[in-house]
Coordinates of N, CA and C in Angstrom, one line a residue:
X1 N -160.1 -12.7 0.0 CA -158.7 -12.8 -0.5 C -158.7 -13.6 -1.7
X2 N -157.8 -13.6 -2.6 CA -157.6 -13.9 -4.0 C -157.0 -15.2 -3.8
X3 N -156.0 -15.5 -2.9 CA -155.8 -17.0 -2.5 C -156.7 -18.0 -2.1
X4 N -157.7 -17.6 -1.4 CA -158.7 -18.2 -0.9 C -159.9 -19.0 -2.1
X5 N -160.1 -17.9 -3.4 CA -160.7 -17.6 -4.3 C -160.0 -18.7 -4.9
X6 N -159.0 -18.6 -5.5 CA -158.1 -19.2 -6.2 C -158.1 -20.6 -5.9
X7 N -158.5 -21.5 -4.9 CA -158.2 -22.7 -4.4 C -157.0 -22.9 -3.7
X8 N -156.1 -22.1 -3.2 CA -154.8 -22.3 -2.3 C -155.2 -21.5 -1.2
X9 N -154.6 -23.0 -0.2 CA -154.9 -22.8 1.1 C -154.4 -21.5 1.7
X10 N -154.6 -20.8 2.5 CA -154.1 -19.4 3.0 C -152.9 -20.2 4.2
X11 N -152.5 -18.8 4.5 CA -151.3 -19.3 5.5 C -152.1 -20.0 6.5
X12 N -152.4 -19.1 7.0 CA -153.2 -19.1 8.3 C -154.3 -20.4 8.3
X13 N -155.0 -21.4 7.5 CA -155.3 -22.2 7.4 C -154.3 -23.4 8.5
X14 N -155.3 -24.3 8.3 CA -154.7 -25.8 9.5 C -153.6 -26.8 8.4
X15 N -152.3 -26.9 9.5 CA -151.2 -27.0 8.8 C -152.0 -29.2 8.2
X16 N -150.9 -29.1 7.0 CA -151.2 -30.6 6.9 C -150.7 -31.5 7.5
X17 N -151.2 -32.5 7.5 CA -150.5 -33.7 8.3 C -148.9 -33.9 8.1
X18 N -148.2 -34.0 8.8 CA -146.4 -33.8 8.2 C -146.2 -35.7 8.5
X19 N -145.7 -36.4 7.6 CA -144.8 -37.3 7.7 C -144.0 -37.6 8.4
X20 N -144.1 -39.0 9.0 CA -143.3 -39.2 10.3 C -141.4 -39.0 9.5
X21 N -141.6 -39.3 8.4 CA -140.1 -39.7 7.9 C -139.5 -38.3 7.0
X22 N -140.4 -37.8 7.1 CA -139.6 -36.2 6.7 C -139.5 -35.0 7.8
X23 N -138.5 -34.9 7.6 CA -137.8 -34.0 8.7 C -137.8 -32.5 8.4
X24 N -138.4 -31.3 9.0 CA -138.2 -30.1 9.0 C -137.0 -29.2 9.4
X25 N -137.0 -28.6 8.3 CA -135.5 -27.7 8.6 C -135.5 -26.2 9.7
X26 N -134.9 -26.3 10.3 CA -134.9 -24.8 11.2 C -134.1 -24.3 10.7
X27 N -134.0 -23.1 11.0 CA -133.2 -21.9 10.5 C -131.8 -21.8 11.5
X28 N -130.6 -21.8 10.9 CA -129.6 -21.8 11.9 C -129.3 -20.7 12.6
X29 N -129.1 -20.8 13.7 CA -128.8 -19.8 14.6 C -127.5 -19.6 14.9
X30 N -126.4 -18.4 14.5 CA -125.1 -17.8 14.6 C -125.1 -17.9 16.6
X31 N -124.0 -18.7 16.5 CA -123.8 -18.8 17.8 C -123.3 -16.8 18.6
X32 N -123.1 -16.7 19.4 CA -122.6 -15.3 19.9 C -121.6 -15.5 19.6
X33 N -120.8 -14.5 19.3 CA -119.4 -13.9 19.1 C -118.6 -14.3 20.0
X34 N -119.0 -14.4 21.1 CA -117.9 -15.2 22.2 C -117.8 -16.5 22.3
X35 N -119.1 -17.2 22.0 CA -118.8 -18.5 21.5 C -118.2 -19.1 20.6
X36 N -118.2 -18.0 19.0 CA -117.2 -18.3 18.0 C -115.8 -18.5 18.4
X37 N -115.6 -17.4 18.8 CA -114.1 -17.3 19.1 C -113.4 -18.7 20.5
X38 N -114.4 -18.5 21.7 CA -113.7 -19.8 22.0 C -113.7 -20.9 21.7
X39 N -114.7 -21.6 20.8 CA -115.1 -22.5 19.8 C -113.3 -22.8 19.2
X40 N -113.5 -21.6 18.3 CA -112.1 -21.2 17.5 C -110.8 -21.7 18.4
X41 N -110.5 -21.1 19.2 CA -109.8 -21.6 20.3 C -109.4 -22.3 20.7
X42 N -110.8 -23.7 21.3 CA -111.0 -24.8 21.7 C -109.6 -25.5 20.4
X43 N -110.6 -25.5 19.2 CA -110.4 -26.4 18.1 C -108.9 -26.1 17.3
X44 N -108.5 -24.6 17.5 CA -107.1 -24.9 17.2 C -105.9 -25.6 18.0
X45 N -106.6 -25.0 19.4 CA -105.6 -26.2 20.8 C -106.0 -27.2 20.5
X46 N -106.8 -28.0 19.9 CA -106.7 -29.4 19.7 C -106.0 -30.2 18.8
X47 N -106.3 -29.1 17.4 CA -105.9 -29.5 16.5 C -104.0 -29.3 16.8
X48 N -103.3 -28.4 17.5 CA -101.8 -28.2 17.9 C -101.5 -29.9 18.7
X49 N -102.7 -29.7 19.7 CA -102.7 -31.2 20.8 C -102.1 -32.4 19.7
X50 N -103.0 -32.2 18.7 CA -103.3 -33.7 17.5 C -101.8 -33.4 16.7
X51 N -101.7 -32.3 16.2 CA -100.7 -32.6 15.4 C -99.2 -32.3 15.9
X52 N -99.4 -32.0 17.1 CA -97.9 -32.5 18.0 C -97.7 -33.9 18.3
X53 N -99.1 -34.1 18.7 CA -99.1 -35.6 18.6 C -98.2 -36.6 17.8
X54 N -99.0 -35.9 16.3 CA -98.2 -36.9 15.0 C -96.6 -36.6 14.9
X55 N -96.5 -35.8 14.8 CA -95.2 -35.1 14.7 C -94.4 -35.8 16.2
X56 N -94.7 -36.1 17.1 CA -94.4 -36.7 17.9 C -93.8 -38.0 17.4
X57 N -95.2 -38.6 17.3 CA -94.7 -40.4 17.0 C -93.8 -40.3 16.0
X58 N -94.0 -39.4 14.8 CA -93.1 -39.6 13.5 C -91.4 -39.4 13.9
X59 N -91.2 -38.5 15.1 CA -89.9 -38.2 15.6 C -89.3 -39.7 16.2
X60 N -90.4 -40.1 16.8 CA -90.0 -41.0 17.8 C -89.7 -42.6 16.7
X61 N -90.7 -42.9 16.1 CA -90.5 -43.6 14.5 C -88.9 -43.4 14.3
X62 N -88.7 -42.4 13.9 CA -87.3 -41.9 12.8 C -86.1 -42.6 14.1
X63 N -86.4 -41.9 15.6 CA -85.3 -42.1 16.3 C -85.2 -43.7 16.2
X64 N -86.6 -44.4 16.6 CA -86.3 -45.9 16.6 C -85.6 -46.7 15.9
X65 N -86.2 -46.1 14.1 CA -85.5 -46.4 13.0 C -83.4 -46.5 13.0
X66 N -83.5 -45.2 13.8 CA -82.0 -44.6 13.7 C -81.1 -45.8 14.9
X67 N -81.8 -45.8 15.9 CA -81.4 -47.0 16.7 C -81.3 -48.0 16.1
X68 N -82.3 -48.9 15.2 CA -81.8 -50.1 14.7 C -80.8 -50.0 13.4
X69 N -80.8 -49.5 13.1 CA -79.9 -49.0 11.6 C -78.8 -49.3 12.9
X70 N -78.0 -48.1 13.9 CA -77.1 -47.9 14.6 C -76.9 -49.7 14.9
X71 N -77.6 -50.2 15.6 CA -77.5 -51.6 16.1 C -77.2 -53.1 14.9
X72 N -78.2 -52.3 14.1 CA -77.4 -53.4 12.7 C -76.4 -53.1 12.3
X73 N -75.7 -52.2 12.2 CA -74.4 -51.5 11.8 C -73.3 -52.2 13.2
X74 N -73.8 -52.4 14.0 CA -72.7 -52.7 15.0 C -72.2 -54.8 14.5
X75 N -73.9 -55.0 14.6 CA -73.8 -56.9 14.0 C -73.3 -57.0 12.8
X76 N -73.2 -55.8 11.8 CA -72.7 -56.3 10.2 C -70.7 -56.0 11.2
X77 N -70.7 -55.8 11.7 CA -69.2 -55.0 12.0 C -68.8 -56.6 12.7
X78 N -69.7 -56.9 13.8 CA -68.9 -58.1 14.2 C -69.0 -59.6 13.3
X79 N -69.8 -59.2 12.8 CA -69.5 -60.6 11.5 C -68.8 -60.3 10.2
X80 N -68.3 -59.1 10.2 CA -67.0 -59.0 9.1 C -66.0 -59.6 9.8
X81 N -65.7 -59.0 11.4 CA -64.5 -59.6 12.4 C -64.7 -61.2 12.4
X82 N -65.6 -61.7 12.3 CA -66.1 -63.0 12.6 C -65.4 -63.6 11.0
X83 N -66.3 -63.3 10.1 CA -65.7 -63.2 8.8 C -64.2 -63.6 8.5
X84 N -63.8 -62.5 9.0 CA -62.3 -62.0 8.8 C -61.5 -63.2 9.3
X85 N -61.9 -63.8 10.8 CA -61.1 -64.7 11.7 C -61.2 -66.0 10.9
X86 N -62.2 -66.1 10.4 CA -63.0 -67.7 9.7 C -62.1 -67.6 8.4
X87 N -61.6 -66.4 8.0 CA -61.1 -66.2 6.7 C -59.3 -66.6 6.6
X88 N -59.0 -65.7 7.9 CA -57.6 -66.2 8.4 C -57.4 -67.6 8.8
X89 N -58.3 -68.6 9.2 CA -58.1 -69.6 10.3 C -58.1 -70.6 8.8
X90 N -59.3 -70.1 8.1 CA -59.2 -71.3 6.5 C -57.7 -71.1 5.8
X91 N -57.7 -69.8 5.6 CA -55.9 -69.9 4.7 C -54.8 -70.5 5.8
X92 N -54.8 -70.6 7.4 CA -54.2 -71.4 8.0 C -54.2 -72.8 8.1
X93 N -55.3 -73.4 7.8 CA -55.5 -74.6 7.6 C -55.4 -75.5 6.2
X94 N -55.6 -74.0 5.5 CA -55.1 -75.1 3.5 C -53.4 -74.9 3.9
X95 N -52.9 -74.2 4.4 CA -51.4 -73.9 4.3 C -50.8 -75.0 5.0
X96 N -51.2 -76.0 6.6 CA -51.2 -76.7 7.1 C -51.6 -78.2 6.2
X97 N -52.5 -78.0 5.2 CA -52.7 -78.9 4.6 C -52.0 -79.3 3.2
X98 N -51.4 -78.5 2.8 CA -50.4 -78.4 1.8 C -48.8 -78.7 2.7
X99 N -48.8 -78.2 3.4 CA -47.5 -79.0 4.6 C -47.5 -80.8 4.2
X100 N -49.2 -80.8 4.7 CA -48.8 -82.2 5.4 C -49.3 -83.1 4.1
X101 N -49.1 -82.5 2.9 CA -49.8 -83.4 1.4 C -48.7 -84.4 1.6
X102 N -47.1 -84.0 1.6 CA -46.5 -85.1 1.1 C -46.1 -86.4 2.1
X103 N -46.8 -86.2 3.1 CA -46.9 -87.6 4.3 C -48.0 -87.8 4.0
X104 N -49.0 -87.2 3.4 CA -50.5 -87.9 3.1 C -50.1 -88.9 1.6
X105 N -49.7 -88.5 0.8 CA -49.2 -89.1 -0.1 C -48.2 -90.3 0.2
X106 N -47.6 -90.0 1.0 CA -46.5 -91.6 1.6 C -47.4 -92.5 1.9
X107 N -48.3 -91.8 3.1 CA -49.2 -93.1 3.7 C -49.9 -93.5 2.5
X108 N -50.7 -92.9 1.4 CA -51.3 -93.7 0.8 C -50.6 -94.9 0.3
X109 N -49.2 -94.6 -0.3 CA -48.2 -95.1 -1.0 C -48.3 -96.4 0.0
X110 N -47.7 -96.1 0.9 CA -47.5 -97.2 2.1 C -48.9 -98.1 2.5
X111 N -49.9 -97.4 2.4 CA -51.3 -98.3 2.5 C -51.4 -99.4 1.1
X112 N -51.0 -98.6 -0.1 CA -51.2 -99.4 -1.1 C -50.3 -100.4 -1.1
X113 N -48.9 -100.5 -0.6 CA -47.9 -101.4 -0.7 C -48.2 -102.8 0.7
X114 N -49.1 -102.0 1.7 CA -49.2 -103.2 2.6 C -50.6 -103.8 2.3
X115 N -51.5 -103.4 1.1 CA -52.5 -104.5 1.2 C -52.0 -105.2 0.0
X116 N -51.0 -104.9 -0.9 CA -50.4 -105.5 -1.4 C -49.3 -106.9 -1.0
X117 N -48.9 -106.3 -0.1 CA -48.2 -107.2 1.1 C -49.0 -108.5 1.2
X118 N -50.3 -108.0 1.9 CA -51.1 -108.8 2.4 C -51.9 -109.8 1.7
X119 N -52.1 -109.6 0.5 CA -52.8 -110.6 -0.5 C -51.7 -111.4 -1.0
X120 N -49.8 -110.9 -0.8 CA -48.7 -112.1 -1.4 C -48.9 -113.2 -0.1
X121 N -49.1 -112.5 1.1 CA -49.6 -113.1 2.3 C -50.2 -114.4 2.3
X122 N -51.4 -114.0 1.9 CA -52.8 -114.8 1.3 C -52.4 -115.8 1.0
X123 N -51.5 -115.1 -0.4 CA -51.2 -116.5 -1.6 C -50.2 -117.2 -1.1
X124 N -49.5 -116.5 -0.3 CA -48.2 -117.6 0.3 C -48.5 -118.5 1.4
X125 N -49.9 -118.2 2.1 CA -50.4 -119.0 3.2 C -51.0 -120.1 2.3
X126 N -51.9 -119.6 1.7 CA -52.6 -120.8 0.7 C -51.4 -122.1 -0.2
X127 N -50.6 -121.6 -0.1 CA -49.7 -122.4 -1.3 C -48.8 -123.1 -0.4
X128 N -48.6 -122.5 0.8 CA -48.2 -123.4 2.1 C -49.3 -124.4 2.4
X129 N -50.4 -123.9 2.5 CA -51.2 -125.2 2.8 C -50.9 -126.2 1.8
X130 N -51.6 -125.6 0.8 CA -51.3 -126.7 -0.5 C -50.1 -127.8 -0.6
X131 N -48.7 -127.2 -0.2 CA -47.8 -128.2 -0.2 C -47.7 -129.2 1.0
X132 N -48.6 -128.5 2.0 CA -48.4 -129.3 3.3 C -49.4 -130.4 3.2
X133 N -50.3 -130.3 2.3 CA -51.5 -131.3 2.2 C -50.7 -132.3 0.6
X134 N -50.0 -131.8 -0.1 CA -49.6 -132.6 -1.1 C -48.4 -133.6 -0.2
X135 N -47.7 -133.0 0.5 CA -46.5 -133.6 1.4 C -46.8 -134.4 2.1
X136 N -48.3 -134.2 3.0 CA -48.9 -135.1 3.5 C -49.4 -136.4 2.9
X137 N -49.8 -136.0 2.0 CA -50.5 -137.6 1.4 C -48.7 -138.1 0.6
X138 N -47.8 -137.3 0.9 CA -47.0 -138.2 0.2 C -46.5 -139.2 1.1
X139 N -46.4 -138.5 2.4 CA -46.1 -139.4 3.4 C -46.7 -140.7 4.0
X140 N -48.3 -140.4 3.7 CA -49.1 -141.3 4.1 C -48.9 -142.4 2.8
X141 N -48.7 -141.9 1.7 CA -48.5 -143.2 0.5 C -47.0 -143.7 1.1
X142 N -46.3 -142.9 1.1 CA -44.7 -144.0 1.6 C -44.8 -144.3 2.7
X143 N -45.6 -144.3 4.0 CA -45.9 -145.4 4.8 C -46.6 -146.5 4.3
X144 N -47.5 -146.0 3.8 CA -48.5 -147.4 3.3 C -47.4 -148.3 2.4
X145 N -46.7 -148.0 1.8 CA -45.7 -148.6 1.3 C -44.8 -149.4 1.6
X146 N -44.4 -149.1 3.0 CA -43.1 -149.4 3.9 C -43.9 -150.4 4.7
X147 N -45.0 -150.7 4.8 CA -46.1 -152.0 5.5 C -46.0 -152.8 4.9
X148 N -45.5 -153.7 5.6 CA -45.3 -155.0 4.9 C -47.0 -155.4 4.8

């Protein structure tokens, strides 16, 4: 044979040592026809399984969403009413306070005129002493006087 001649091994020669870390390829084998199809089968019911699935949670997502949107809509509603009463109760109370400005203004008036009061007080207590202590030593000199 011409291969032999040639220096290349013939088929039929002893195969070479193969490497533990290289891997030989086989030739793929076409599953049967029956196997494709329920293969097929299997994997589109799964994939319907999976993507009802998603389609699932995403419905369920949206509804959740739609609940709290619905429930925050109800708390923005009671704190406008809340709002509203806080809103009424303040213009009730400046209006009450505008009433009662011109007795607030008296009392002050009236506070300022009694601590004014109170310091002529002061000076009229002090100035009583004073004469009572000049009065006194006058007395005490016109006895000492009247001793023989």
């Amino acid at each position: 044979m011409a291969t032999a001649a040639e220096g290349l091994p013939e088929a039929d020669a002893q195969p070479a040592k193969q490497d533990p870390a290289v891997e030989t390829a086989e030739e793929a084998k076409e599953p049967a026809e029956a196997d494709i199809n329920e293969l097929c089968k299997d994997m589109f019911s799964k994939m319907a399984t999976y993507l009802t699935g998603e389609l699932t949670a995403t419905s369920e997502d949206y509804k959740l969403l739609e609940n709290m949107n619905k429930l925050t809509s109800l708390k923005y509603l009671e704190m406008k009413d809340i709002a509203i009463n806080i809103s009424r109760n303040l213009k009730d109370l400046n209006q009450k306070y505008a009433a009662l400005q011109p007795y607030l203004e008296q009392i002050n008036l009236i506070e300022e005129q009694v601590a004014a009061l109170e310091q002529a007080a002061y000076k009229l207590d002090a100035y009583s002493k004073r004469l009572d202590l000049q009065d006194g030593h006058k007395r005490v000199m016109f006895h000492q006087r009247k001793l023989p």
